[in-house]
Amino acid sequence: MRISDMKRGEGGRVAALPADAARSRFLCSLGLVPGTEIEVVFRARFGAVVRASGVRVAMSRAALDEVEVRSIAKDFSVRQSQFGQKYAV
């Protein structure tokens, strides 16, 4: 599955990056390294805003199509407070 296939609020784990070395370096600089948990925060016509490693990143549709993810099944919703602490809802 690609990030572009995910809906708002869905989470996943980065599984693979593009084979192009320059694009992979760019995506790694945004915090999208294999194994990182991500969440789609906002969807729009231009692409989406994704949270990775606690940082929100606006990504174009082309960039969303390049990153492959695996879905994570969660039994509960995890939220983060304004102070960075995570708690279950």
XYZ file of C-alpha atoms in Angstrom, residues 25-68:
44
model
C 17.785 10.764 0.483
C 15.183 13.518 0.196
C 12.478 11.408 1.827
C 14.903 10.270 4.550
C 15.684 13.926 5.298
C 11.947 14.416 5.930
C 12.023 11.604 8.504
C 10.523 8.906 6.284
C 12.994 6.091 6.832
C 12.007 2.402 6.670
C 10.442 1.296 9.951
C 9.159 4.741 10.947
C 5.540 4.960 12.072
C 3.502 7.536 10.165
C -0.018 8.922 10.337
C -2.010 10.869 7.735
C -3.058 14.068 9.501
C -4.763 15.935 6.642
C -5.757 15.131 3.053
C -6.072 17.733 0.288
C -6.045 17.991 -3.495
C -2.319 18.737 -3.529
C -1.433 15.674 -1.437
C -1.417 15.256 2.328
C 0.135 16.267 5.630
C 1.833 13.295 7.267
C 3.189 12.971 10.816
C 6.462 11.045 10.961
C 8.737 10.934 14.016
C 6.625 13.627 15.684
C 7.086 16.067 12.789
C 4.343 17.117 10.377
C 5.391 17.094 6.729
C 3.350 18.361 3.760
C 3.879 16.032 0.803
C 2.838 16.231 -2.838
C 0.853 13.452 -4.517
C 3.965 12.373 -6.421
C 5.909 11.951 -3.171
C 2.993 10.090 -1.555
C 2.983 7.612 -4.447
C 6.693 6.839 -3.939
C 6.534 5.660 -0.320
C 5.284 2.153 0.404
